[in-house]
PDB file of C-alpha atoms and ligand atoms in Angstrom:
ATOM      1  CA  MET A1130     -22.396  13.085  -3.241  1.00  0.00           C
ATOM      2  CA  GLU A1131     -21.080  11.321  -6.369  1.00  0.00           C
ATOM      3  CA  ALA A1132     -18.205  13.136  -7.973  1.00  0.00           C
ATOM      4  CA  ASN A1133     -18.884  14.252 -11.547  1.00  0.00           C
ATOM      5  CA  ASN A1134     -17.059  16.169 -14.279  1.00  0.00           C
ATOM      6  CA  ASN A1135     -14.018  14.369 -13.053  1.00  0.00           C
ATOM      7  CA  ASN A1136     -10.498  15.329 -13.835  1.00  0.00           C
ATOM      8  CA  VAL A1137      -8.277  13.049 -11.808  1.00  0.00           C
ATOM      9  CA  ARG A1138      -4.501  13.145 -11.714  1.00  0.00           C
ATOM     10  CA  LEU A1139      -2.113  11.063  -9.640  1.00  0.00           C
ATOM     11  CA  HIS A1140       1.498  12.002  -9.072  1.00  0.00           C
ATOM     12  CA  GLY A1141       3.337   8.821  -8.163  1.00  0.00           C
ATOM     13  CA  MET A1142       6.543   6.862  -8.433  1.00  0.00           C
ATOM     14  CA  TRP A1143       6.650   3.408  -9.925  1.00  0.00           C
ATOM     15  CA  ALA A1144       8.202   1.708  -6.883  1.00  0.00           C
ATOM     16  CA  SER A1145       6.350   3.648  -4.169  1.00  0.00           C
ATOM     17  CA  VAL A1146       4.097   1.427  -2.074  1.00  0.00           C
ATOM     18  CA  TYR A1147       2.086   4.516  -1.174  1.00  0.00           C
ATOM     19  CA  SER A1148       1.348   5.685  -4.687  1.00  0.00           C
ATOM     20  CA  LYS A1149       0.596   2.104  -5.789  1.00  0.00           C
ATOM     21  CA  ARG A1150      -2.191   2.063  -3.206  1.00  0.00           C
ATOM     22  CA  VAL A1151      -3.941   4.950  -4.920  1.00  0.00           C
ATOM     23  CA  GLU A1152      -3.312   3.421  -8.361  1.00  0.00           C
ATOM     24  CA  TYR A1153      -4.976   0.160  -7.260  1.00  0.00           C
ATOM     25  CA  ALA A1154      -7.955   1.931  -5.719  1.00  0.00           C
ATOM     26  CA  LEU A1155      -8.572   3.872  -8.934  1.00  0.00           C
ATOM     27  CA  LYS A1156      -8.157   0.781 -11.120  1.00  0.00           C
ATOM     28  CA  LEU A1157     -10.379  -1.377  -8.922  1.00  0.00           C
ATOM     29  CA  LYS A1158     -13.124   1.247  -8.939  1.00  0.00           C
ATOM     30  CA  GLY A1159     -12.736   1.897 -12.683  1.00  0.00           C
ATOM     31  CA  ILE A1160     -12.036   5.614 -12.253  1.00  0.00           C
ATOM     32  CA  PRO A1161     -10.090   7.063 -15.201  1.00  0.00           C
ATOM     33  CA  TYR A1162      -7.027   9.130 -14.278  1.00  0.00           C
ATOM     34  CA  GLU A1163      -3.925  10.746 -15.612  1.00  0.00           C
ATOM     35  CA  TYR A1164      -0.693   9.424 -14.142  1.00  0.00           C
ATOM     36  CA  VAL A1165       2.416  11.584 -13.661  1.00  0.00           C
ATOM     37  CA  GLU A1166       5.591   9.696 -12.846  1.00  0.00           C
ATOM     38  CA  GLU A1167       7.763  11.726 -10.476  1.00  0.00           C
ATOM     39  CA  ASP A1168      11.542  11.669 -10.200  1.00  0.00           C
ATOM     40  CA  LEU A1169      11.939  11.934  -6.413  1.00  0.00           C
ATOM     41  CA  MET A1170      15.475  13.296  -6.818  1.00  0.00           C
ATOM     42  CA  ASN A1171      14.111  16.104  -8.965  1.00  0.00           C
ATOM     43  CA  LYS A1172      10.477  16.663  -7.952  1.00  0.00           C
ATOM     44  CA  SER A1173       8.156  18.526 -10.273  1.00  0.00           C
ATOM     45  CA  GLN A1174       6.958  21.999  -9.420  1.00  0.00           C
ATOM     46  CA  ALA A1175       3.400  20.627  -9.444  1.00  0.00           C
ATOM     47  CA  LEU A1176       4.244  18.003  -6.786  1.00  0.00           C
ATOM     48  CA  VAL A1177       5.801  20.592  -4.488  1.00  0.00           C
ATOM     49  CA  GLU A1178       2.910  23.008  -4.989  1.00  0.00           C
ATOM     50  CA  HIS A1179       0.231  20.367  -4.396  1.00  0.00           C
ATOM     51  CA  ASN A1180       1.956  18.805  -1.361  1.00  0.00           C
ATOM     52  CA  PRO A1181       3.869  21.694   0.235  1.00  0.00           C
ATOM     53  CA  ILE A1182       3.863  20.042   3.680  1.00  0.00           C
ATOM     54  CA  HIS A1183       5.525  16.715   2.925  1.00  0.00           C
ATOM     55  CA  LYS A1184       6.592  17.089  -0.747  1.00  0.00           C
ATOM     56  CA  LYS A1185       6.050  13.361  -1.190  1.00  0.00           C
ATOM     57  CA  VAL A1186       4.102  11.075  -3.501  1.00  0.00           C
ATOM     58  CA  PRO A1187       1.284  10.201  -3.792  1.00  0.00           C
ATOM     59  CA  VAL A1188      -0.399  13.480  -4.618  1.00  0.00           C
ATOM     60  CA  PHE A1189      -3.967  13.253  -5.841  1.00  0.00           C
ATOM     61  CA  VAL A1190      -5.536  16.126  -7.757  1.00  0.00           C
ATOM     62  CA  HIS A1191      -9.300  16.041  -8.311  1.00  0.00           C
ATOM     63  CA  ASN A1192     -10.795  18.834 -10.387  1.00  0.00           C
ATOM     64  CA  GLY A1193      -7.879  21.080  -9.367  1.00  0.00           C
ATOM     65  CA  LYS A1194      -8.147  20.297  -5.620  1.00  0.00           C
ATOM     66  CA  SER A1195      -5.198  18.422  -4.164  1.00  0.00           C
ATOM     67  CA  LEU A1196      -4.760  15.835  -1.431  1.00  0.00           C
ATOM     68  CA  ALA A1197      -1.709  14.148   0.071  1.00  0.00           C
ATOM     69  CA  GLU A1198      -1.173  11.058   2.295  1.00  0.00           C
ATOM     70  CA  SER A1199      -2.203   7.709   0.860  1.00  0.00           C
ATOM     71  CA  LEU A1200      -4.707   6.873   3.577  1.00  0.00           C
ATOM     72  CA  VAL A1201      -6.460  10.237   3.316  1.00  0.00           C
ATOM     73  CA  ILE A1202      -6.613   9.824  -0.484  1.00  0.00           C
ATOM     74  CA  LEU A1203      -8.030   6.283  -0.302  1.00  0.00           C
ATOM     75  CA  GLU A1204     -10.796   7.350   2.076  1.00  0.00           C
ATOM     76  CA  TYR A1205     -11.551  10.378  -0.103  1.00  0.00           C
ATOM     77  CA  ILE A1206     -11.851   8.230  -3.233  1.00  0.00           C
ATOM     78  CA  ASP A1207     -14.254   5.893  -1.412  1.00  0.00           C
ATOM     79  CA  GLU A1208     -16.396   8.809  -0.318  1.00  0.00           C
ATOM     80  CA  ALA A1209     -16.263  10.872  -3.533  1.00  0.00           C
ATOM     81  CA  TRP A1210     -17.263   7.896  -5.753  1.00  0.00           C
ATOM     82  CA  PRO A1211     -19.755   6.097  -3.449  1.00  0.00           C
ATOM     83  CA  THR A1212     -21.417   4.093  -6.228  1.00  0.00           C
ATOM     84  CA  HIS A1213     -18.135   2.749  -7.563  1.00  0.00           C
ATOM     85  CA  THR A1214     -17.334  -0.694  -6.170  1.00  0.00           C
ATOM     86  CA  PRO A1215     -15.607  -2.221  -4.379  1.00  0.00           C
ATOM     87  CA  ARG A1216     -16.254  -0.049  -1.331  1.00  0.00           C
ATOM     88  CA  LEU A1217     -12.927   0.272   0.432  1.00  0.00           C
ATOM     89  CA  LEU A1218     -14.346   0.693   3.933  1.00  0.00           C
ATOM     90  CA  PRO A1219     -17.218  -1.250   5.554  1.00  0.00           C
ATOM     91  CA  GLU A1220     -20.566   0.473   6.221  1.00  0.00           C
ATOM     92  CA  ASP A1221     -20.901  -0.605   9.855  1.00  0.00           C
ATOM     93  CA  PRO A1222     -19.371   2.116  12.105  1.00  0.00           C
ATOM     94  CA  TYR A1223     -17.544  -0.284  14.422  1.00  0.00           C
ATOM     95  CA  GLU A1224     -16.132  -2.362  11.566  1.00  0.00           C
ATOM     96  CA  ARG A1225     -15.179   0.843   9.800  1.00  0.00           C
ATOM     97  CA  ALA A1226     -13.340   2.091  12.860  1.00  0.00           C
ATOM     98  CA  MET A1227     -11.485  -1.206  13.263  1.00  0.00           C
ATOM     99  CA  VAL A1228     -10.456  -1.173   9.598  1.00  0.00           C
ATOM    100  CA  ARG A1229      -9.222   2.415  10.058  1.00  0.00           C
ATOM    101  CA  PHE A1230      -7.238   1.370  13.113  1.00  0.00           C
ATOM    102  CA  TRP A1231      -5.415  -1.373  11.166  1.00  0.00           C
ATOM    103  CA  ALA A1232      -5.072   0.826   8.093  1.00  0.00           C
ATOM    104  CA  ASN A1233      -3.147   3.269  10.313  1.00  0.00           C
ATOM    105  CA  PHE A1234      -0.996   0.425  11.615  1.00  0.00           C
ATOM    106  CA  LEU A1235      -0.222  -0.682   8.075  1.00  0.00           C
ATOM    107  CA  THR A1236       0.664   2.869   7.064  1.00  0.00           C
ATOM    108  CA  TYR A1237       2.595   4.193  10.048  1.00  0.00           C
ATOM    109  CA  GLN A1238       3.932   1.142  11.920  1.00  0.00           C
ATOM    110  CA  LEU A1239       4.963  -1.535   9.401  1.00  0.00           C
ATOM    111  CA  PRO A1240       6.640   0.546   6.634  1.00  0.00           C
ATOM    112  CA  PRO A1241       9.209   2.242   8.926  1.00  0.00           C
ATOM    113  CA  SER A1242      10.362  -1.199  10.180  1.00  0.00           C
ATOM    114  CA  ALA A1243      10.428  -2.579   6.617  1.00  0.00           C
ATOM    115  CA  LYS A1244      12.440   0.433   5.474  1.00  0.00           C
ATOM    116  CA  LYS A1245      14.980  -0.102   8.249  1.00  0.00           C
ATOM    117  CA  VAL A1246      15.455  -3.712   7.130  1.00  0.00           C
ATOM    118  CA  PHE A1247      16.435  -2.360   3.741  1.00  0.00           C
ATOM    119  CA  PHE A1248      18.596   0.540   4.681  1.00  0.00           C
ATOM    120  CA  CYS A1249      20.462  -0.974   7.642  1.00  0.00           C
ATOM    121  CA  SER A1250      23.022  -3.733   7.647  1.00  0.00           C
ATOM    122  CA  GLY A1251      24.521  -6.265  10.038  1.00  0.00           C
ATOM    123  CA  GLU A1252      23.132  -6.337  13.584  1.00  0.00           C
ATOM    124  CA  ALA A1253      20.872  -3.302  13.011  1.00  0.00           C
ATOM    125  CA  GLN A1254      19.291  -5.066  10.049  1.00  0.00           C
ATOM    126  CA  ASP A1255      18.650  -8.223  12.099  1.00  0.00           C
ATOM    127  CA  GLU A1256      17.022  -6.116  14.812  1.00  0.00           C
ATOM    128  CA  ALA A1257      14.863  -4.310  12.244  1.00  0.00           C
ATOM    129  CA  LEU A1258      13.737  -7.630  10.733  1.00  0.00           C
ATOM    130  CA  GLN A1259      12.867  -8.923  14.186  1.00  0.00           C
ATOM    131  CA  GLU A1260      10.898  -5.755  14.871  1.00  0.00           C
ATOM    132  CA  LEU A1261       9.007  -6.144  11.578  1.00  0.00           C
ATOM    133  CA  HIS A1262       8.255  -9.803  12.327  1.00  0.00           C
ATOM    134  CA  GLU A1263       7.004  -8.927  15.812  1.00  0.00           C
ATOM    135  CA  LYS A1264       4.581  -6.434  14.274  1.00  0.00           C
ATOM    136  CA  MET A1265       3.426  -9.054  11.757  1.00  0.00           C
ATOM    137  CA  THR A1266       2.862 -11.520  14.612  1.00  0.00           C
ATOM    138  CA  LEU A1267       0.779  -8.870  16.406  1.00  0.00           C
ATOM    139  CA  MET A1268      -1.293  -8.502  13.244  1.00  0.00           C
ATOM    140  CA  GLU A1269      -1.880 -12.247  12.952  1.00  0.00           C
ATOM    141  CA  ASP A1270      -2.905 -12.426  16.602  1.00  0.00           C
ATOM    142  CA  GLU A1271      -4.980  -9.297  16.969  1.00  0.00           C
ATOM    143  CA  MET A1272      -6.341  -8.602  13.521  1.00  0.00           C
ATOM    144  CA  ILE A1273      -7.629 -12.146  13.238  1.00  0.00           C
ATOM    145  CA  ASP A1274     -11.274 -11.249  12.417  1.00  0.00           C
ATOM    146  CA  LEU A1275     -10.181  -9.084   9.484  1.00  0.00           C
ATOM    147  CA  ILE A1276      -7.753 -11.545   7.877  1.00  0.00           C
ATOM    148  CA  PRO A1277      -9.358 -13.663   5.131  1.00  0.00           C
ATOM    149  CA  LYS A1278      -9.125 -17.334   6.083  1.00  0.00           C
ATOM    150  CA  ASP A1279     -10.143 -18.753   2.733  1.00  0.00           C
ATOM    151  CA  GLU A1280      -8.043 -17.690  -0.277  1.00  0.00           C
ATOM    152  CA  SER A1281     -10.972 -18.300  -2.644  1.00  0.00           C
ATOM    153  CA  SER A1282     -12.917 -15.528  -0.880  1.00  0.00           C
ATOM    154  CA  ILE A1283     -10.340 -12.980  -2.109  1.00  0.00           C
ATOM    155  CA  THR A1284     -11.671 -11.398  -5.293  1.00  0.00           C
ATOM    156  CA  ALA A1285     -11.057  -8.057  -6.996  1.00  0.00           C
ATOM    157  CA  GLU A1286     -14.764  -7.174  -6.438  1.00  0.00           C
ATOM    158  CA  GLY A1287     -14.396  -7.594  -2.655  1.00  0.00           C
ATOM    159  CA  LEU A1288     -11.097  -5.849  -1.954  1.00  0.00           C
ATOM    160  CA  GLY A1289     -10.877  -3.230   0.749  1.00  0.00           C
ATOM    161  CA  ILE A1290      -8.379  -0.732   2.100  1.00  0.00           C
ATOM    162  CA  LEU A1291      -6.502  -3.359   4.150  1.00  0.00           C
ATOM    163  CA  ASP A1292      -6.043  -5.668   1.152  1.00  0.00           C
ATOM    164  CA  ILE A1293      -4.662  -2.751  -0.866  1.00  0.00           C
ATOM    165  CA  GLN A1294      -2.262  -1.754   1.883  1.00  0.00           C
ATOM    166  CA  LEU A1295      -1.029  -5.246   2.551  1.00  0.00           C
ATOM    167  CA  VAL A1296      -0.392  -6.138  -1.056  1.00  0.00           C
ATOM    168  CA  THR A1297       1.421  -2.887  -1.828  1.00  0.00           C
ATOM    169  CA  LEU A1298       3.625  -3.322   1.200  1.00  0.00           C
ATOM    170  CA  PHE A1299       4.595  -6.923   0.495  1.00  0.00           C
ATOM    171  CA  ALA A1300       4.098  -7.369  -3.269  1.00  0.00           C
ATOM    172  CA  ALA A1301       7.840  -7.137  -3.813  1.00  0.00           C
ATOM    173  CA  HIS A1302       8.791  -9.482  -0.966  1.00  0.00           C
ATOM    174  CA  GLU A1303      10.349 -12.116  -3.238  1.00  0.00           C
ATOM    175  CA  ALA A1304      12.610  -9.564  -4.928  1.00  0.00           C
ATOM    176  CA  GLN A1305      13.486  -8.069  -1.506  1.00  0.00           C
ATOM    177  CA  GLU A1306      14.283 -11.515  -0.126  1.00  0.00           C
ATOM    178  CA  GLU A1307      16.541 -12.272  -3.110  1.00  0.00           C
ATOM    179  CA  VAL A1308      18.495  -9.052  -2.547  1.00  0.00           C
ATOM    180  CA  LEU A1309      18.669  -9.376   1.263  1.00  0.00           C
ATOM    181  CA  GLY A1310      19.147 -13.136   1.457  1.00  0.00           C
ATOM    182  CA  LYS A1311      16.574 -13.100   4.304  1.00  0.00           C
ATOM    183  CA  LYS A1312      12.898 -14.037   4.551  1.00  0.00           C
ATOM    184  CA  ILE A1313      10.484 -11.135   5.006  1.00  0.00           C
ATOM    185  CA  VAL A1314       7.151 -12.839   4.492  1.00  0.00           C
ATOM    186  CA  ASP A1315       7.851 -16.257   5.946  1.00  0.00           C
ATOM    187  CA  GLN A1316       5.196 -18.930   5.409  1.00  0.00           C
ATOM    188  CA  GLU A1317       6.212 -20.733   8.596  1.00  0.00           C
ATOM    189  CA  LYS A1318       6.238 -17.661  10.824  1.00  0.00           C
ATOM    190  CA  HIS A1319       3.219 -15.869   9.368  1.00  0.00           C
ATOM    191  CA  PRO A1320       1.069 -18.366   7.447  1.00  0.00           C
ATOM    192  CA  LEU A1321      -2.029 -16.131   7.391  1.00  0.00           C
ATOM    193  CA  ILE A1322      -0.205 -13.097   6.036  1.00  0.00           C
ATOM    194  CA  TYR A1323       1.706 -15.271   3.570  1.00  0.00           C
ATOM    195  CA  SER A1324      -1.469 -16.775   2.039  1.00  0.00           C
ATOM    196  CA  TRP A1325      -3.261 -13.435   2.073  1.00  0.00           C
ATOM    197  CA  VAL A1326      -0.409 -11.657   0.235  1.00  0.00           C
ATOM    198  CA  ASN A1327      -0.044 -14.424  -2.325  1.00  0.00           C
ATOM    199  CA  ALA A1328      -3.757 -14.644  -3.057  1.00  0.00           C
ATOM    200  CA  LEU A1329      -3.833 -10.873  -3.603  1.00  0.00           C
ATOM    201  CA  LYS A1330      -0.740 -10.951  -5.843  1.00  0.00           C
ATOM    202  CA  ASN A1331      -2.434 -13.508  -8.070  1.00  0.00           C
ATOM    203  CA  LEU A1332      -5.470 -11.327  -8.851  1.00  0.00           C
ATOM    204  CA  PRO A1333      -5.023 -10.095 -12.442  1.00  0.00           C
ATOM    205  CA  VAL A1334      -5.666  -6.424 -11.535  1.00  0.00           C
ATOM    206  CA  ILE A1335      -2.779  -6.576  -9.061  1.00  0.00           C
ATOM    207  CA  LYS A1336      -0.500  -8.995 -10.924  1.00  0.00           C
ATOM    208  CA  ASP A1337      -0.551  -6.872 -14.076  1.00  0.00           C
ATOM    209  CA  SER A1338       0.801  -3.844 -12.314  1.00  0.00           C
ATOM    210  CA  ILE A1339       3.518  -5.370 -10.136  1.00  0.00           C
ATOM    211  CA  PRO A1340       6.828  -4.407 -11.737  1.00  0.00           C
ATOM    212  CA  PRO A1341       8.808  -7.365 -13.184  1.00  0.00           C
ATOM    213  CA  HIS A1342      10.866  -9.306 -10.624  1.00  0.00           C
ATOM    214  CA  ASP A1343      14.212  -8.524 -12.352  1.00  0.00           C
ATOM    215  CA  THR A1344      13.423  -4.791 -12.525  1.00  0.00           C
ATOM    216  CA  LEU A1345      12.659  -4.797  -8.812  1.00  0.00           C
ATOM    217  CA  VAL A1346      15.811  -6.741  -7.954  1.00  0.00           C
ATOM    218  CA  ALA A1347      17.966  -4.342  -9.996  1.00  0.00           C
ATOM    219  CA  ALA A1348      16.347  -1.265  -8.401  1.00  0.00           C
ATOM    220  CA  LEU A1349      16.605  -2.666  -4.884  1.00  0.00           C
ATOM    221  CA  LYS A1350      20.294  -3.496  -5.378  1.00  0.00           C
ATOM    222  CA  GLN A1351      20.886   0.048  -6.449  1.00  0.00           C
ATOM    223  CA  TRP A1352      18.986   1.585  -3.499  1.00  0.00           C
ATOM    224  CA  SER A1353      20.063  -0.708  -0.633  1.00  0.00           C
TER     225      SER A1353
HETATM  226  N1  LIG B1491       2.768   8.679   4.819  1.00  0.00           N
HETATM  227  C1  LIG B1491       2.902   8.955   3.398  1.00  0.00           C
HETATM  228  C2  LIG B1491       4.249   8.409   2.919  1.00  0.00           C
HETATM  229  C3  LIG B1491       4.612   8.848   1.497  1.00  0.00           C
HETATM  230  C4  LIG B1491       6.068   8.593   1.174  1.00  0.00           C
HETATM  231  O1  LIG B1491       6.887   8.270   2.058  1.00  0.00           O
HETATM  232  N2  LIG B1491       6.407   8.762  -0.117  1.00  0.00           N
HETATM  233  C5  LIG B1491       7.799   8.615  -0.524  1.00  0.00           C
HETATM  234  C6  LIG B1491       7.911   7.589  -1.693  1.00  0.00           C
HETATM  235  S1  LIG B1491       7.563   5.957  -1.142  1.00  0.00           S
HETATM  236  C7  LIG B1491       8.311   9.924  -1.083  1.00  0.00           C
HETATM  237  O2  LIG B1491       7.644  10.623  -1.817  1.00  0.00           O
HETATM  238  N3  LIG B1491       9.558  10.254  -0.748  1.00  0.00           N
HETATM  239  C8  LIG B1491      10.205  11.448  -1.237  1.00  0.00           C
HETATM  240  C9  LIG B1491      10.889  12.215  -0.141  1.00  0.00           C
HETATM  241  O3  LIG B1491      10.858  11.766   1.015  1.00  0.00           O
HETATM  242  O4  LIG B1491      11.453  13.268  -0.433  1.00  0.00           O
HETATM  243  C10 LIG B1491       1.716   8.340   2.648  1.00  0.00           C
HETATM  244  O5  LIG B1491       1.089   7.428   3.202  1.00  0.00           O
HETATM  245  O6  LIG B1491       1.373   8.802   1.547  1.00  0.00           O
END
């Protein structure tokens, strides 16, 4: 059933890949929302009350009812606003299941490896980068039917949950590479992922909300 009388609020953090996912889904579907920027070192009472289990962003509040976990929120948005395009998940049950499988991989497998690359140093960092690259190779080999082969087929009107997850995860790769002095999304190692990420980053709806390169570099230097 289409949601109506909507009052939508998103608690997020500007650099969070997870809250950016929800932001993109709402923008792509043209759903108006109120945005609350959270200070993760000093979380708001509302954030803790609405997400008592994890106390993390994103938190999505729809007409007073709250949801946590980016993947759960993205699927909810797709179901609660069924006439708003683009649809984030395919209609066909098998395709839908496959997209869910990879959406889980992109939420629970890739980010922990990417995080380790950032927060480790020396040998541990090299191992984490290798682990991340092995997972990206698995994606290129096994997710082949779901990876767009032609960059011109990537349009804001056709984006789905996997596009949103990939671009939020790797949108800052150039800033990360500058800070680390190491390649994360390497055109030679992962040509399909590289072209996919870059085509997505060039879509105005995405480009306009990626924080400026220098802001990202400064923040990453502070956090790493
Ligand atoms: N699996 C969660 C991850 C959310 C997450 O890790 N959020 C981070 C920001 S990127 C957070 O709120 N961290 C605060 C904390 O750990 O206290 C999702 O997909 O929403």
